[in-house]
PDB file of C-alpha atoms in Angstrom:
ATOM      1  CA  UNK A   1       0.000   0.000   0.000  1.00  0.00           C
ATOM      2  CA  UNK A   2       1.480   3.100  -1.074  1.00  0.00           C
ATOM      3  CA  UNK A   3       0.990   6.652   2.043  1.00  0.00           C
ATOM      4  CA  UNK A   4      -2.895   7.875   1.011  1.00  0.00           C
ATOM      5  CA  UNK A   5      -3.208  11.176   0.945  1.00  0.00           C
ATOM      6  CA  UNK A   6      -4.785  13.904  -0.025  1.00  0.00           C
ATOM      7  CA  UNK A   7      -8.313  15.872   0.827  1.00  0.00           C
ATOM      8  CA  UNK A   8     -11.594  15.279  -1.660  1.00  0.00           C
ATOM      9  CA  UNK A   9     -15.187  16.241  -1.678  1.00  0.00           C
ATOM     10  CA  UNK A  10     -16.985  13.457  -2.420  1.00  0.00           C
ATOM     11  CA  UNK A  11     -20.825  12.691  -2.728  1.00  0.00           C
ATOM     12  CA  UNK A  12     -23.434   9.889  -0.350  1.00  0.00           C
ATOM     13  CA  UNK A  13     -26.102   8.772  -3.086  1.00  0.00           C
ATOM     14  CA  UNK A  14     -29.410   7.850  -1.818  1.00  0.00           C
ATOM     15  CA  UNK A  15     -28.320   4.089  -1.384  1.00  0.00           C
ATOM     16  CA  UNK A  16     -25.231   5.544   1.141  1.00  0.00           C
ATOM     17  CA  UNK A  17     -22.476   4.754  -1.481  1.00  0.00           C
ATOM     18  CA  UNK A  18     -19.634   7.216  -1.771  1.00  0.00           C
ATOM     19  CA  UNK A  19     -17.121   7.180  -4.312  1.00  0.00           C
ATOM     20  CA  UNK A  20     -13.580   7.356  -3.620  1.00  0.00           C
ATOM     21  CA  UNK A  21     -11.347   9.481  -5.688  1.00  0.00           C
ATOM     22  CA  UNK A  22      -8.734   7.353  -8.251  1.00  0.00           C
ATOM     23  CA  UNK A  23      -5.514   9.266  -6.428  1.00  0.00           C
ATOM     24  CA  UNK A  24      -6.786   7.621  -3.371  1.00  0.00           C
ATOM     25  CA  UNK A  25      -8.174   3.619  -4.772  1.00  0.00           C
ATOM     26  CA  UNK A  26      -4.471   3.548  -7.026  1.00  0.00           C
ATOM     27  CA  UNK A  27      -2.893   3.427  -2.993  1.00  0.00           C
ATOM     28  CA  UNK A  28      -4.960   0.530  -1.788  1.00  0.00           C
ATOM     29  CA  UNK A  29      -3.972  -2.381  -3.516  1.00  0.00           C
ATOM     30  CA  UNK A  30      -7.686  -4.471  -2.056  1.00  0.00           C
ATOM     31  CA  UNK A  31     -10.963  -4.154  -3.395  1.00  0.00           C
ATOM     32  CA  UNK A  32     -12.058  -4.809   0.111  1.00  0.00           C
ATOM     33  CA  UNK A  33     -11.746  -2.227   2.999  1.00  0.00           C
ATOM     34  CA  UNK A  34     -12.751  -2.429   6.971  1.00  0.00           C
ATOM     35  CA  UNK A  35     -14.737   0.810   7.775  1.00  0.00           C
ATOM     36  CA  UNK A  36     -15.518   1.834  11.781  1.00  0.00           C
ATOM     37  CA  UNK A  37     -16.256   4.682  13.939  1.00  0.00           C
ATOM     38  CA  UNK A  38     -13.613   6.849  14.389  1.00  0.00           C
ATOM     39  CA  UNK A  39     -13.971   6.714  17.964  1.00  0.00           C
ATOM     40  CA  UNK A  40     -12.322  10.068  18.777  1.00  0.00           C
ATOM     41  CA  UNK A  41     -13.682  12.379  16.361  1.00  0.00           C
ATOM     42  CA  UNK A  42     -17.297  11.642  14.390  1.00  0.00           C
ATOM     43  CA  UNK A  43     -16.379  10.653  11.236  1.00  0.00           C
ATOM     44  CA  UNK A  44     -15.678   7.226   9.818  1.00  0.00           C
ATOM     45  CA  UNK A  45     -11.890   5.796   9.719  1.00  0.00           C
ATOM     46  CA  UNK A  46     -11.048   2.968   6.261  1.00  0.00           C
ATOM     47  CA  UNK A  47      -8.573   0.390   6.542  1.00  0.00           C
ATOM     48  CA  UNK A  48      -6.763  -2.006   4.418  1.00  0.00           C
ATOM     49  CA  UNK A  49      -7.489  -5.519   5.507  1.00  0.00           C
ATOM     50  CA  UNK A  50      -3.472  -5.631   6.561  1.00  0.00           C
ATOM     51  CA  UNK A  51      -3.782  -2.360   8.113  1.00  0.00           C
ATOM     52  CA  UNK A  52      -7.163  -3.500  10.166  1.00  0.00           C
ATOM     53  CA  UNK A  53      -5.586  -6.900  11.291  1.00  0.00           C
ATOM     54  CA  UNK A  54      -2.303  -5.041  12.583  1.00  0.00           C
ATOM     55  CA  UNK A  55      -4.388  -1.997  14.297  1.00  0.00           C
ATOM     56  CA  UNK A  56      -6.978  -4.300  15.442  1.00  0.00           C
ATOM     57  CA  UNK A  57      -4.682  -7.760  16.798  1.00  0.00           C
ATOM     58  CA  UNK A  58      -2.342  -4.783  18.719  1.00  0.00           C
ATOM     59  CA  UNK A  59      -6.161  -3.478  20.667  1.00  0.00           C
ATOM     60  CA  UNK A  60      -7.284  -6.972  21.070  1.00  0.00           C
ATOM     61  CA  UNK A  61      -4.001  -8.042  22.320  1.00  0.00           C
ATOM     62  CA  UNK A  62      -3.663  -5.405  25.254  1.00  0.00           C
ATOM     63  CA  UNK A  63      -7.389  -5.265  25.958  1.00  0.00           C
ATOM     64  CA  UNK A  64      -8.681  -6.878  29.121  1.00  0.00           C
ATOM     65  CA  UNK A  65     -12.417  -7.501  28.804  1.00  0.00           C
ATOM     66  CA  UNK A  66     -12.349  -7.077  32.200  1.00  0.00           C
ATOM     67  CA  UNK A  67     -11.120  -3.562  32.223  1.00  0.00           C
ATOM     68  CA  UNK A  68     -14.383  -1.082  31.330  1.00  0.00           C
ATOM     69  CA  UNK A  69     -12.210   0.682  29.257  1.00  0.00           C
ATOM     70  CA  UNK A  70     -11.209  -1.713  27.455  1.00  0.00           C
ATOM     71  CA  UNK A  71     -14.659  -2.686  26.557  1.00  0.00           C
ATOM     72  CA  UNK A  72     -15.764   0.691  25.857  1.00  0.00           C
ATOM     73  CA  UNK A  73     -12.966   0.772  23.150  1.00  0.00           C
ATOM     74  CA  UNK A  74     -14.050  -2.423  21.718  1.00  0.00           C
ATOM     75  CA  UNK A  75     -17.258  -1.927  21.436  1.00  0.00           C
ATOM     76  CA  UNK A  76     -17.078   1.381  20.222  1.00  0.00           C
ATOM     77  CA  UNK A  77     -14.093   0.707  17.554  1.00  0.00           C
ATOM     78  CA  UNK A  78     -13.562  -3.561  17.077  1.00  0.00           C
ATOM     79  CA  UNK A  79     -17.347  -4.599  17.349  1.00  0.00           C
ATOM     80  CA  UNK A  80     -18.906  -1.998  14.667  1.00  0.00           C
ATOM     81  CA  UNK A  81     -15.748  -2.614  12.093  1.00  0.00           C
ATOM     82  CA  UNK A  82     -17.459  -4.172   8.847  1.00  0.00           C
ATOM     83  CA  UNK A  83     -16.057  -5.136   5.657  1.00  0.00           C
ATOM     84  CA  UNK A  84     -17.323  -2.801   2.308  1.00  0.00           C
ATOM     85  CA  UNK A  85     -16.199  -3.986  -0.973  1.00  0.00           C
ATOM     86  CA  UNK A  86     -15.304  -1.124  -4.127  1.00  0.00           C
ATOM     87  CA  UNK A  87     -17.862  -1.794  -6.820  1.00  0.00           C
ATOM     88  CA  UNK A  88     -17.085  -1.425 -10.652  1.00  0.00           C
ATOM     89  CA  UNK A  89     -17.742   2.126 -10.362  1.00  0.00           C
ATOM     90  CA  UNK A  90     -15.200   2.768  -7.593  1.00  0.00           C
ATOM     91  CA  UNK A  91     -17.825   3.499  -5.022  1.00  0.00           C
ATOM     92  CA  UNK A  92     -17.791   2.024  -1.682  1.00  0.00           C
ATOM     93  CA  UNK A  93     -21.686   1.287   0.245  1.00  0.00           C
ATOM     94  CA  UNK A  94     -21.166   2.544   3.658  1.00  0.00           C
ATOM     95  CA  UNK A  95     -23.278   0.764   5.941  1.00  0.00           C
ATOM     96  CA  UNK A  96     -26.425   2.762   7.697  1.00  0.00           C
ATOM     97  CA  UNK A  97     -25.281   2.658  11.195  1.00  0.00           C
ATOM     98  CA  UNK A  98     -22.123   4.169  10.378  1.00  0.00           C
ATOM     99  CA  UNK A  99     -23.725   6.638   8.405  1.00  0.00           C
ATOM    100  CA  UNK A 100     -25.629   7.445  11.240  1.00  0.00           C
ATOM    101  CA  UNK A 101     -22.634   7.673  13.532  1.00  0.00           C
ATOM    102  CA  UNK A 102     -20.997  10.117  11.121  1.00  0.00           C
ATOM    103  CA  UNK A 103     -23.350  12.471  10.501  1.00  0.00           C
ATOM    104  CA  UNK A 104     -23.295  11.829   7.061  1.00  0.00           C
ATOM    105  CA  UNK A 105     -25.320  12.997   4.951  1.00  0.00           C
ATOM    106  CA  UNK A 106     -24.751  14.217   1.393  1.00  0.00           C
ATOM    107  CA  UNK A 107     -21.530  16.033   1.008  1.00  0.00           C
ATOM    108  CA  UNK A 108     -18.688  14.451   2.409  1.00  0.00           C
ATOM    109  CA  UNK A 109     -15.172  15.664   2.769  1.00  0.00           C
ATOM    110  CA  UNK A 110     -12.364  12.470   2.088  1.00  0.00           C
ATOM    111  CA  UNK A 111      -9.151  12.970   3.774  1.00  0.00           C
ATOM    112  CA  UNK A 112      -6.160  10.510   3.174  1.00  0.00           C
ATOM    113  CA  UNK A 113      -4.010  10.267   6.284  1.00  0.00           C
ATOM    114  CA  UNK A 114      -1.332   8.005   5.763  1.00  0.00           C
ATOM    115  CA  UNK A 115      -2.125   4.836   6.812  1.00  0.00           C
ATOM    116  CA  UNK A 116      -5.953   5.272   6.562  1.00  0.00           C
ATOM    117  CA  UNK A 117      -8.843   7.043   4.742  1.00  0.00           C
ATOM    118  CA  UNK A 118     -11.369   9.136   6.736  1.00  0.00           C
ATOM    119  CA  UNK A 119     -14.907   9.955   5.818  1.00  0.00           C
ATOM    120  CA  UNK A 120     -16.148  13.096   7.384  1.00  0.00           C
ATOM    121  CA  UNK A 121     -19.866  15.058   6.663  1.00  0.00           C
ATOM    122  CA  UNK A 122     -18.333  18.542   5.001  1.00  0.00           C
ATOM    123  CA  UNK A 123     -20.118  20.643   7.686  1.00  0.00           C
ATOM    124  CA  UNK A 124     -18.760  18.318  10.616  1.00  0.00           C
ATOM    125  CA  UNK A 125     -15.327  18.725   8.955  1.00  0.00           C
ATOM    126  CA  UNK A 126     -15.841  22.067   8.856  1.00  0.00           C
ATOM    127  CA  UNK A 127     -16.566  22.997  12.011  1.00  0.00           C
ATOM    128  CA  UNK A 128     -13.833  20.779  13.654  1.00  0.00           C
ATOM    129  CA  UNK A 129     -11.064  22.673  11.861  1.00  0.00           C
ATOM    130  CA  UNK A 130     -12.607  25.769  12.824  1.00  0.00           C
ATOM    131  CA  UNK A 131     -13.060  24.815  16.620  1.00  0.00           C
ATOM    132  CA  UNK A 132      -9.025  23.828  16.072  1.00  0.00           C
ATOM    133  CA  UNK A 133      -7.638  26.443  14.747  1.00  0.00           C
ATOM    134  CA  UNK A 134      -5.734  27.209  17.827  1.00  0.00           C
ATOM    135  CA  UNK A 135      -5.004  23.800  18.762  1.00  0.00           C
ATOM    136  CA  UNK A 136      -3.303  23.739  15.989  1.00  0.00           C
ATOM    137  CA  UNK A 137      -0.391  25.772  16.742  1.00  0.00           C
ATOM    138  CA  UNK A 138       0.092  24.345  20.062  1.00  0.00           C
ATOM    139  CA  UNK A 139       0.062  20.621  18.135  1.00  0.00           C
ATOM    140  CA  UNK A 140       2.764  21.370  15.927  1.00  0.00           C
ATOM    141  CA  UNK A 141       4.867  22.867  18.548  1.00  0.00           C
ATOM    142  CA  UNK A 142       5.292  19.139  20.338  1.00  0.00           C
ATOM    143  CA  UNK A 143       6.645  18.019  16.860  1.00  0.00           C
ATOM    144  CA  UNK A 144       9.797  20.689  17.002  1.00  0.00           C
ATOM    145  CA  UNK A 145      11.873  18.058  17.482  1.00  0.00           C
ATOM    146  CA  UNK A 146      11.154  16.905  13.682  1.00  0.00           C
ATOM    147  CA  UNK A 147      13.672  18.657  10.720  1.00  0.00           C
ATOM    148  CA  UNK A 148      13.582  18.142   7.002  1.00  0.00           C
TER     149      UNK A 148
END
């Protein structure tokens, strides 16, 4: 899989399919991605089947289901993880209850990041990078350390 990035505006049909922009489909190299809740922010985080089983055997492995937290984070991440498969037209159906969780509704905003594709509602989007505008600055200070 080659880094995805990038940042699209993309479109929900009325059957909750989304297409995903060629730049982004020539870095996966499956027809088959795992979509959950991105449990810290409401939009919808797209894995790679590799990616998934590495992200997803490293939680499962240090998870206690004894631990409430640990169960909150498996429930809310692991358990609502499904499998969507790209159809001929490129699009990907995103399953209702994630839809729901996401906020999405017809314009989306598609943001590679690296290991993993997000899915965001445009306003949502919107509104978080407005409400982090400061944040910002204070976030890129702890990566000082980094030179190019």
């Amino acid at each position: 899989m080659n880094l995805l990035t990038g940042e699209y505006n993309s479109t929900l049909d009325e059957k909750g399919r989304i297409m995903i922009p060629s730049k982004l489909r020539t870095g996966i190299t499956s027809n088959v991605l795992i979509v959950t809740q991105a449990i810290v922010d409401r939009c919808l985080w797209l894995f790679t089947p590799e990616e998934w089983e590495e992200l997803s055997s490293k939680i499962m492995e240090n998870a206690s289901p004894f631990s409430a937290k640990n169960r909150l984070i498996m429930r809310s991440f692991i358990a609502p993880a499904q499998e969507i498969e790209f159809d001929k037209s490129g699009r990907l159906s995103i399953p209702q209850s994630l839809r729901s969780y996401a906020g999405l509704s017809k314009d989306c905003t598609i943001l590679g990041n690296g290991k993993y594709v997000e899915i965001w509602d445009n306003q949502s989007y919107e509104t978080y990078l407005t409400s982090n505008e400061d944040n910002l600055l204070e976030a890129s200070e702890e990566l000082k350390s980094i030179s190019f």
